[in-house]
PDB file of C-alpha atoms in Angstrom:
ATOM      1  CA  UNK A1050       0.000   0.000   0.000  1.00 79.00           C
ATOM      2  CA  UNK A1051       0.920   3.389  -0.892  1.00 82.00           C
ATOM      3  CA  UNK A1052       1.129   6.022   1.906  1.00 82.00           C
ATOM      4  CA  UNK A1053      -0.094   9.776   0.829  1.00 86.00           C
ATOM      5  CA  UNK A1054       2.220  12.070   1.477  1.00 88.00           C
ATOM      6  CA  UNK A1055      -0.928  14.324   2.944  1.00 92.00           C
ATOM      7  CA  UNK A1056      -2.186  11.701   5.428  1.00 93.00           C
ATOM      8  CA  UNK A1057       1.014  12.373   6.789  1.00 93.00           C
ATOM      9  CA  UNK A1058       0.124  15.975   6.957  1.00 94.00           C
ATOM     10  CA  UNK A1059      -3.339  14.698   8.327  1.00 95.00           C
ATOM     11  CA  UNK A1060      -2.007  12.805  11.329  1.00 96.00           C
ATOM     12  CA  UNK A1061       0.675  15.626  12.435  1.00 96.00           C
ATOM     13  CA  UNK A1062      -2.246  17.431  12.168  1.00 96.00           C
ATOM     14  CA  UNK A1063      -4.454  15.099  14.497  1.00 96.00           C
ATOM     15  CA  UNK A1064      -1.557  15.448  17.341  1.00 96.00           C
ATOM     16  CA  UNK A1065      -1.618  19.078  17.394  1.00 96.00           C
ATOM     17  CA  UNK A1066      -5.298  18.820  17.733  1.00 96.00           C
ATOM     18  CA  UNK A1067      -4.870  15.853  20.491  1.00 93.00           C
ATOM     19  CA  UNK A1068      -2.324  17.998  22.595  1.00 93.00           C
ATOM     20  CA  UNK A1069      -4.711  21.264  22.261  1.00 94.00           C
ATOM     21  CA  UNK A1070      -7.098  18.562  23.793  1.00 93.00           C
ATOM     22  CA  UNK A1071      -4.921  17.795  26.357  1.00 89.00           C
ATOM     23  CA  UNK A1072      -4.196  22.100  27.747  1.00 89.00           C
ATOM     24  CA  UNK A1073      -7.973  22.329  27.859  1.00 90.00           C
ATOM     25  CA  UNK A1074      -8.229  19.526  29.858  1.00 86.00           C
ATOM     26  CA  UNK A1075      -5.359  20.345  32.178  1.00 84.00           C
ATOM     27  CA  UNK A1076      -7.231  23.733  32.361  1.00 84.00           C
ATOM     28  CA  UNK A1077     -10.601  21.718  33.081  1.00 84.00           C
ATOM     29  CA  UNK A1078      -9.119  19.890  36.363  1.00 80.00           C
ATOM     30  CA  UNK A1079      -7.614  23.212  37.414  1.00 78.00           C
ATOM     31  CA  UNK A1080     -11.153  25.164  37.089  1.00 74.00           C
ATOM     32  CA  UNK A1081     -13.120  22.067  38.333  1.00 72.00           C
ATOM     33  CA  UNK A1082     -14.839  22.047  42.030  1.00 69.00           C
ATOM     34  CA  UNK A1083     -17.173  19.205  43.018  1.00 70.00           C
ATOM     35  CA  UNK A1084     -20.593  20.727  42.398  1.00 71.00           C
ATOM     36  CA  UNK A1085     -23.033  19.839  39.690  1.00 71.00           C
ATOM     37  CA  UNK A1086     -22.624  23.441  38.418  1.00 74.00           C
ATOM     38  CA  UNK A1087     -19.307  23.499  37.820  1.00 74.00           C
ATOM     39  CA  UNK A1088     -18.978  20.104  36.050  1.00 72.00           C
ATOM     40  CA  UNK A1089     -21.945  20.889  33.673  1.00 76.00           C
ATOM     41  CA  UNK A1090     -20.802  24.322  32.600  1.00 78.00           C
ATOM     42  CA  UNK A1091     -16.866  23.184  32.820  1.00 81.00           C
ATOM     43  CA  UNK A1092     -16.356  24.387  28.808  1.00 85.00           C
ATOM     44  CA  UNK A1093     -12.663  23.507  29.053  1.00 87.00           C
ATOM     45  CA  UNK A1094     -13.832  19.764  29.151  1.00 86.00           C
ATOM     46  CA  UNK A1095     -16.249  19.981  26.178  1.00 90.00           C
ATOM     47  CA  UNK A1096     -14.007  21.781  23.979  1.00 92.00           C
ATOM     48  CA  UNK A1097     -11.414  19.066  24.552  1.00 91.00           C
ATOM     49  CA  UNK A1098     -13.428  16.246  24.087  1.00 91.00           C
ATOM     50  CA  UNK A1099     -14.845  18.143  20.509  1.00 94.00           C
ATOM     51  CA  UNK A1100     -10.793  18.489  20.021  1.00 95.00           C
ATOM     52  CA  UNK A1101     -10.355  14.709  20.371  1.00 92.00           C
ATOM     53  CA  UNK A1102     -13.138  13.506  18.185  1.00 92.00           C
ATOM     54  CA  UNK A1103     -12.270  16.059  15.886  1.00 94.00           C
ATOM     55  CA  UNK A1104      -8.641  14.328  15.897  1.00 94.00           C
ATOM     56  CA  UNK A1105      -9.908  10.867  16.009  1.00 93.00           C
ATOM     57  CA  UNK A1106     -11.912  11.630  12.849  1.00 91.00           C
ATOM     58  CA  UNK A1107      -9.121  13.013  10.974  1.00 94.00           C
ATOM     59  CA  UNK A1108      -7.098  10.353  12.074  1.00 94.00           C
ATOM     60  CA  UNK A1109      -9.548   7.460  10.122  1.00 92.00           C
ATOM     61  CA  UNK A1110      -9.196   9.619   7.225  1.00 92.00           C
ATOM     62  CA  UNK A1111      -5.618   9.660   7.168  1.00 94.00           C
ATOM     63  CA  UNK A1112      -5.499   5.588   8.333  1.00 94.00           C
ATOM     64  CA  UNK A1113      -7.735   5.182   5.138  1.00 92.00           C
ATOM     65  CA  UNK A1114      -4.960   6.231   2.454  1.00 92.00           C
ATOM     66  CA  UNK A1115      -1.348   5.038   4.164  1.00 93.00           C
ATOM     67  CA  UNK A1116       0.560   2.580   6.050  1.00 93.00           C
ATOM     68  CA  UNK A1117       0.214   2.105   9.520  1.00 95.00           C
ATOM     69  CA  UNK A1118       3.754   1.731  10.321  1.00 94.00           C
ATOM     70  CA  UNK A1119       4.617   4.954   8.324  1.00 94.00           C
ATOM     71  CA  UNK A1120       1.322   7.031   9.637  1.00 95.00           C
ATOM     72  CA  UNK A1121       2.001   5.943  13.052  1.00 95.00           C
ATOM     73  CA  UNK A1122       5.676   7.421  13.782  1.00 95.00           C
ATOM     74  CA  UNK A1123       3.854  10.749  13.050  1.00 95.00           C
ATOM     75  CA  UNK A1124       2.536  10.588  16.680  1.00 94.00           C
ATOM     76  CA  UNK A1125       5.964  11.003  18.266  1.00 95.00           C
ATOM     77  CA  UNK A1126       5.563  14.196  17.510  1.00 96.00           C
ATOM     78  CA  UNK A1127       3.053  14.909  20.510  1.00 93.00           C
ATOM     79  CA  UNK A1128       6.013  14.351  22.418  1.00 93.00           C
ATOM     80  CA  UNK A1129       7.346  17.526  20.848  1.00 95.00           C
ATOM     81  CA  UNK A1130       4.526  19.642  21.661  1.00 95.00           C
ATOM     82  CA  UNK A1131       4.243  18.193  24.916  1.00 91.00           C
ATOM     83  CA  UNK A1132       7.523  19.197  25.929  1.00 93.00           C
ATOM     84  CA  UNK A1133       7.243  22.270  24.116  1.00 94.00           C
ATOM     85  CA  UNK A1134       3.739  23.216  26.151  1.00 92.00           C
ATOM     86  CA  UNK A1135       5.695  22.322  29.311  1.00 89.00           C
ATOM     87  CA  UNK A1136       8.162  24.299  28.815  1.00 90.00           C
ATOM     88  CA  UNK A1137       6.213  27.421  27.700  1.00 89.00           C
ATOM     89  CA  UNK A1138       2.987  27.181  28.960  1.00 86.00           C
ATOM     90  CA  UNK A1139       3.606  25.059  32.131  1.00 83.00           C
ATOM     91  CA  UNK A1140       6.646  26.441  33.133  1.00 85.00           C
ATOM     92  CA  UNK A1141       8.887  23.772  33.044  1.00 87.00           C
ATOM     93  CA  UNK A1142      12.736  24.028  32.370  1.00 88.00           C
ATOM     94  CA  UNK A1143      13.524  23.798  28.864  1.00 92.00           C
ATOM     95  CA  UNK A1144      17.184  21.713  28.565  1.00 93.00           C
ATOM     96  CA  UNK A1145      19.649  20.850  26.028  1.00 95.00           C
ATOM     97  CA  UNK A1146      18.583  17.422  26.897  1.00 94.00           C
ATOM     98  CA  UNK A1147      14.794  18.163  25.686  1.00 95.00           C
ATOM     99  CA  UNK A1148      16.055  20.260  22.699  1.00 96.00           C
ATOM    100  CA  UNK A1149      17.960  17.956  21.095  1.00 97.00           C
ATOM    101  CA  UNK A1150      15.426  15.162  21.816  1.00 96.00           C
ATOM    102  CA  UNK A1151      13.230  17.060  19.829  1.00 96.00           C
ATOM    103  CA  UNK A1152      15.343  17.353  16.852  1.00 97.00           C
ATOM    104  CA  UNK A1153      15.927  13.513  17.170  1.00 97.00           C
ATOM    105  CA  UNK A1154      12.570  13.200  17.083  1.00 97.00           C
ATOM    106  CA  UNK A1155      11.648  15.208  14.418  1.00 96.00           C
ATOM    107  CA  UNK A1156      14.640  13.454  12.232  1.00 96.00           C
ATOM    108  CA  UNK A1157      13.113   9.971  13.007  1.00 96.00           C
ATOM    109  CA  UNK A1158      10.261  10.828  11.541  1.00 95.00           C
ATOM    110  CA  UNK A1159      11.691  12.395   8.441  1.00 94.00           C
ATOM    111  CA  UNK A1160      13.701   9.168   7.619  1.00 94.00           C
ATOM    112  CA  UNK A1161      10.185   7.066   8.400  1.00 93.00           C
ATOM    113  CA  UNK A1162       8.702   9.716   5.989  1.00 90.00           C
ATOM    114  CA  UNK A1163      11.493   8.502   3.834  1.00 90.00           C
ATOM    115  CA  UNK A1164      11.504   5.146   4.019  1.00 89.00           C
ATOM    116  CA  UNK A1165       7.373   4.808   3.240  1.00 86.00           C
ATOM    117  CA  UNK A1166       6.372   4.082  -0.281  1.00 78.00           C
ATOM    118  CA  UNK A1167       4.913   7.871  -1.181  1.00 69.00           C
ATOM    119  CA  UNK A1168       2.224   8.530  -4.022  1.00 56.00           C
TER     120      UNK A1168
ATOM    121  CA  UNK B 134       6.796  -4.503  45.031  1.00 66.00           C
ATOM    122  CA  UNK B 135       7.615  -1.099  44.792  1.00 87.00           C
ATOM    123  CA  UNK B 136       5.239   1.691  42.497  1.00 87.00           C
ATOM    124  CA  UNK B 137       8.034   2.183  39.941  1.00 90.00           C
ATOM    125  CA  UNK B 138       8.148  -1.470  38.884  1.00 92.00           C
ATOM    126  CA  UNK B 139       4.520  -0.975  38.816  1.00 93.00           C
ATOM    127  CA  UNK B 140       4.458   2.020  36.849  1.00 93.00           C
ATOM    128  CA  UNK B 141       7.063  -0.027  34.221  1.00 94.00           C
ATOM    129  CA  UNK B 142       4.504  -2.937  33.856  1.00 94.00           C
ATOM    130  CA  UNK B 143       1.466  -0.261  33.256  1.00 95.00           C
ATOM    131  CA  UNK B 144       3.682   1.959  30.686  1.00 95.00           C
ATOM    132  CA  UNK B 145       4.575  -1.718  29.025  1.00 96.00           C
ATOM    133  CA  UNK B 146       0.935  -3.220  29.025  1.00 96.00           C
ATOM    134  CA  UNK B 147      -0.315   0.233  27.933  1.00 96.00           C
ATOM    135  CA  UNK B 148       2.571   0.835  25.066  1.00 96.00           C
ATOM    136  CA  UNK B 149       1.043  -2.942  24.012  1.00 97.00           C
ATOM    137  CA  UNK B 150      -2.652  -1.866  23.884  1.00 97.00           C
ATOM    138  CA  UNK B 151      -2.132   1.091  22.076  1.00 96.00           C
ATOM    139  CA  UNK B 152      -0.564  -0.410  19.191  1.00 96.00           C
ATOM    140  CA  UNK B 153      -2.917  -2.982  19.334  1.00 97.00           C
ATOM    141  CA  UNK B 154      -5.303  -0.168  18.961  1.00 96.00           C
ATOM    142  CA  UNK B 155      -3.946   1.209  16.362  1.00 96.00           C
ATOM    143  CA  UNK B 156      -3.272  -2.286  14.827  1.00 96.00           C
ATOM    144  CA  UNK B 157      -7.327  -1.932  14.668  1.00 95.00           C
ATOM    145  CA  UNK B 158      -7.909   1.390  13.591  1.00 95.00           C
ATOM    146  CA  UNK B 159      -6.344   1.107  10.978  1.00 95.00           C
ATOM    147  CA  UNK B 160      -8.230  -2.281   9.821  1.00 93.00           C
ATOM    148  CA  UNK B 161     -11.767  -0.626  10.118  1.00 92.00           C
ATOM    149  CA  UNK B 162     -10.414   2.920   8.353  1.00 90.00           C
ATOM    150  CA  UNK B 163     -10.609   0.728   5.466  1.00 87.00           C
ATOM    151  CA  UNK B 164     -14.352  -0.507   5.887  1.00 83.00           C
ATOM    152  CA  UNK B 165     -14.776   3.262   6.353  1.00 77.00           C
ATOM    153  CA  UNK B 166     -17.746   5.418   4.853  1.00 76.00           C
ATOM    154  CA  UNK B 167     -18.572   8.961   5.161  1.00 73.00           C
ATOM    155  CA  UNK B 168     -21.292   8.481   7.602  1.00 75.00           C
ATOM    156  CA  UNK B 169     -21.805   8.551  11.532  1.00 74.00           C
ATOM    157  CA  UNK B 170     -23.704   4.764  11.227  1.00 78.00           C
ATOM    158  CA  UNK B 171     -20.571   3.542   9.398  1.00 77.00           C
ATOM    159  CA  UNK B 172     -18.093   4.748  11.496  1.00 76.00           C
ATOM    160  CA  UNK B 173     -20.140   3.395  15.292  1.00 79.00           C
ATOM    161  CA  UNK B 174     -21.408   0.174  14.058  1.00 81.00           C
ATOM    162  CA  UNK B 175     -17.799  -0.713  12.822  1.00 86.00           C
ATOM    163  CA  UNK B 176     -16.264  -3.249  14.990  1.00 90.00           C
ATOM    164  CA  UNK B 177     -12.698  -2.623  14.335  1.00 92.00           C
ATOM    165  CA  UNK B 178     -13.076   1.197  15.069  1.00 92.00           C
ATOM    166  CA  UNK B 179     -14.615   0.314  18.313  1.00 92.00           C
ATOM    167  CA  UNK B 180     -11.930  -1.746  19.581  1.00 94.00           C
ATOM    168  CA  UNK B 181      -9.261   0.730  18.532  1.00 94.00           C
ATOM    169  CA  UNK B 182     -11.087   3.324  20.098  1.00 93.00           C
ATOM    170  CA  UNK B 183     -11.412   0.768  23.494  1.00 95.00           C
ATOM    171  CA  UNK B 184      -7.695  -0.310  23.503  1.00 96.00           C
ATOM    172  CA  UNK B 185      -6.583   3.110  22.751  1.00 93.00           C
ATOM    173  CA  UNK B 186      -8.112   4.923  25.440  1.00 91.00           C
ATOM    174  CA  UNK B 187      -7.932   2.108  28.134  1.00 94.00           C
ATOM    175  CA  UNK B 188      -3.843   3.022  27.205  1.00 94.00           C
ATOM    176  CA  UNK B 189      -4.442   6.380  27.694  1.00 88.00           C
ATOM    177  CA  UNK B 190      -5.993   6.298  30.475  1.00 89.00           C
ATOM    178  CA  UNK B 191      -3.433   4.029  32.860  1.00 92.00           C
ATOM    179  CA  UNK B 192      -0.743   5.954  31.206  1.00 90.00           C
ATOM    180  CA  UNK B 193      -1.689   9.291  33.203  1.00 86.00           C
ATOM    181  CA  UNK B 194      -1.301   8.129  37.015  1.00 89.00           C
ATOM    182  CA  UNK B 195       1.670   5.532  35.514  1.00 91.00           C
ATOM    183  CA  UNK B 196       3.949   8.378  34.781  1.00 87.00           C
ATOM    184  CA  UNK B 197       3.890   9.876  38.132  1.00 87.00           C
ATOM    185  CA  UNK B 198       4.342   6.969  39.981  1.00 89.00           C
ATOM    186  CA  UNK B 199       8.436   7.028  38.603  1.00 87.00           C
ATOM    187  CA  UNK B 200      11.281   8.620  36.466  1.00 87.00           C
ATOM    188  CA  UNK B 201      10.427  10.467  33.178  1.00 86.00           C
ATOM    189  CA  UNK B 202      13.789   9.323  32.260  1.00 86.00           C
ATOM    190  CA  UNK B 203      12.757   5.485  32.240  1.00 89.00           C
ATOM    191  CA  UNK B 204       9.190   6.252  32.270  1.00 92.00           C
ATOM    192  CA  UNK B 205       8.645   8.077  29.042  1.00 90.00           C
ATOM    193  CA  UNK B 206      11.142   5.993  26.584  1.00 91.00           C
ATOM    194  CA  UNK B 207       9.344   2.603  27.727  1.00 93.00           C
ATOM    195  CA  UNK B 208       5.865   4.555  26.312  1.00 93.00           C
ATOM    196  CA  UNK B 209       8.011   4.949  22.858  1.00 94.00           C
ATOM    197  CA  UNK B 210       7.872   1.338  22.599  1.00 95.00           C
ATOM    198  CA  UNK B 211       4.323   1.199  21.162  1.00 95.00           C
ATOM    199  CA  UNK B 212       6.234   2.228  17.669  1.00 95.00           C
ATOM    200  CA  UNK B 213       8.651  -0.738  17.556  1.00 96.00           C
ATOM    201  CA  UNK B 214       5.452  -2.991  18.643  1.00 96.00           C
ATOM    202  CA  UNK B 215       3.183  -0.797  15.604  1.00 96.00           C
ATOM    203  CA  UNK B 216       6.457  -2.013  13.280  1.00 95.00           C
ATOM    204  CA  UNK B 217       5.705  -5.608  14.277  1.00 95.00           C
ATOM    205  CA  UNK B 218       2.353  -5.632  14.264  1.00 96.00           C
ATOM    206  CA  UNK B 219       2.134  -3.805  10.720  1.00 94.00           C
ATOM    207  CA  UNK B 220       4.201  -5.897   9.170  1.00 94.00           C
ATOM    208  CA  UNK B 221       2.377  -9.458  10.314  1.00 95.00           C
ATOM    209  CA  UNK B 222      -1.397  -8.539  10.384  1.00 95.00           C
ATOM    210  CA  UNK B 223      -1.050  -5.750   7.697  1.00 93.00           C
ATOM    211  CA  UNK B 224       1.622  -7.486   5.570  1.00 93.00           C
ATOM    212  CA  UNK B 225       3.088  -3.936   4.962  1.00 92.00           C
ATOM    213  CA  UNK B 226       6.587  -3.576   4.035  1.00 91.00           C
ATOM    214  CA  UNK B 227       9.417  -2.935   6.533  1.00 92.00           C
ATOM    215  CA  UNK B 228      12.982  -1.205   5.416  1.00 92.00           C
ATOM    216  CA  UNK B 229      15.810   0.184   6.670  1.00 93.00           C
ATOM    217  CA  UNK B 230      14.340   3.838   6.773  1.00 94.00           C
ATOM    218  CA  UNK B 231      11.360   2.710   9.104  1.00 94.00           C
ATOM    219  CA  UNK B 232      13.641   1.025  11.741  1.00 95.00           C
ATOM    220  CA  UNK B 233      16.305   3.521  11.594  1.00 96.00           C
ATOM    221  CA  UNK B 234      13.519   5.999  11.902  1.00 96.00           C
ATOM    222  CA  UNK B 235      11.982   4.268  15.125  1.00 96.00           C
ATOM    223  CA  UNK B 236      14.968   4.000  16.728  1.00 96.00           C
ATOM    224  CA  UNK B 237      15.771   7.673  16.412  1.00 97.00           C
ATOM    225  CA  UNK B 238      12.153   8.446  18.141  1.00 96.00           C
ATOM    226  CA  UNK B 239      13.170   5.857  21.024  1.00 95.00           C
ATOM    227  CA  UNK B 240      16.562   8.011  21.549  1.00 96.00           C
ATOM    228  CA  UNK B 241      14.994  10.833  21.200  1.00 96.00           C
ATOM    229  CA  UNK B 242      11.943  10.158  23.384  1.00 95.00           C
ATOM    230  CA  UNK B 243      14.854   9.186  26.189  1.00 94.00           C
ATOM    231  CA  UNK B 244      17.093  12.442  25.999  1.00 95.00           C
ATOM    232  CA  UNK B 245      13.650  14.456  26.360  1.00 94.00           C
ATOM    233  CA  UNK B 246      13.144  11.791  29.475  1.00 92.00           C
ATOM    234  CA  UNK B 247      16.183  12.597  30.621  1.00 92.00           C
ATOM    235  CA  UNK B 248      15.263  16.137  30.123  1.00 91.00           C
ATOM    236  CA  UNK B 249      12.292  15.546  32.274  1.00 87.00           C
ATOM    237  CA  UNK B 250      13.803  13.935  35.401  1.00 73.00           C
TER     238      UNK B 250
END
């Protein structure tokens, strides 16, 4: 099976959307007290969950026209906004360690990129 | 036993199920129409939508419970199990590129571990 070079796209796509997903519901435990009230009206936690089916869907499309084991490596990359969102938005140190894991990362997934058969 | 050996076995069993998800999503994107009934009565999708967020899920207490720096490479290994997987049940090819490729992640997952403390 051929892999699309945009389902690709698609999936990096669907892990930007996933970590989004994942602020608003850091932001959604932070903002949450136990009363009926505050769970029902807790709009971090909806617009995370429309974030994740939103990513999920994307995700079948992109599963539909490529490889799994050239579609999947894509995901690493939520480690990279992960630490990135730490860093910035979370306040935690940023490191040469983290840096340059990051640019690993990103290189793994250029040589999977690479090494899939591309239409 | 001691709640980092615990965590390990979680992060392993959960790096497992998600590629096992995936391993299923992937099966029922092909079955896949552009409706709502298509996509819920699909069996495949509804595993990989189980597995994957029954990984999810024990993954959030399991990395607190030890070192990022072991932690947070072991999750990596869902890739080299999504290789594996792919290339029995899905009979897709495997080169060079792929496991060079997967190999970098690992590394690179660990240095940002290592990052992490």
């Amino acid at each position: 099976m051929a892999t699309k070079l945009w389902a690709l796209g698609l999936v990096a796509f669907c892990t930007i959307l996933t970590t989004l997903a994942q602020v608003f519901y850091k932001f959604a435990a932070i903002k949450l007290s136990f009363n009926l009230a505050s769970i029902l009206f807790n709009y971090h936690f909806y617009i995370g969950v429309v974030l994740y089916i939103a990513s999920f869907l994307i995700l079948m499309i992109a599963l539909k026209f490529g490889e799994l084991s050239s579609l999947y490596p894509v995901f690493a990359l939520s480690y990279v906004w992960v630490t990135l969102i730490s860093g910035y938005l979370f306040n935690e140190a940023m490191n040469i360690e983290k840096w340059i894991g990051i640019g690993v990362i990103i290189i793994g997934i250029t040589f999977i990129g690479f090494g899939s058969n591309r239409r | 036993m001691n709640k980092f050996i615990i965590a390990i076995i979680i992060v392993i069993i959960g790096s497992i199920l998600g590629a096992l998800g995936s391993l299923f999503l992937k099966k029922g994107s092909k079955k896949l129409s552009f409706s709502i009934v298509s996509i819920m009565s699909n069996i495949d999708i509804i595993k990989g939508v189980i597995l994957f967020s029954i990984a999810t899920v024990i993954f959030i207490p399991a990395l607190k419970m030890g070192p990022l720096s072991v932690l947070f490479p072991m999750t990596a290994l869902t890739h080299v199990w999504v290789l594996f997987l792919s290339k029995k049940f899905l009979k897709e090819k495997m080169n060079s590129f792929k496991w060079i490729g997967i190999m970098l992640i690992i590394l690179g997952v660990t240095l940002i571990g290592l990052g992490s403390g």
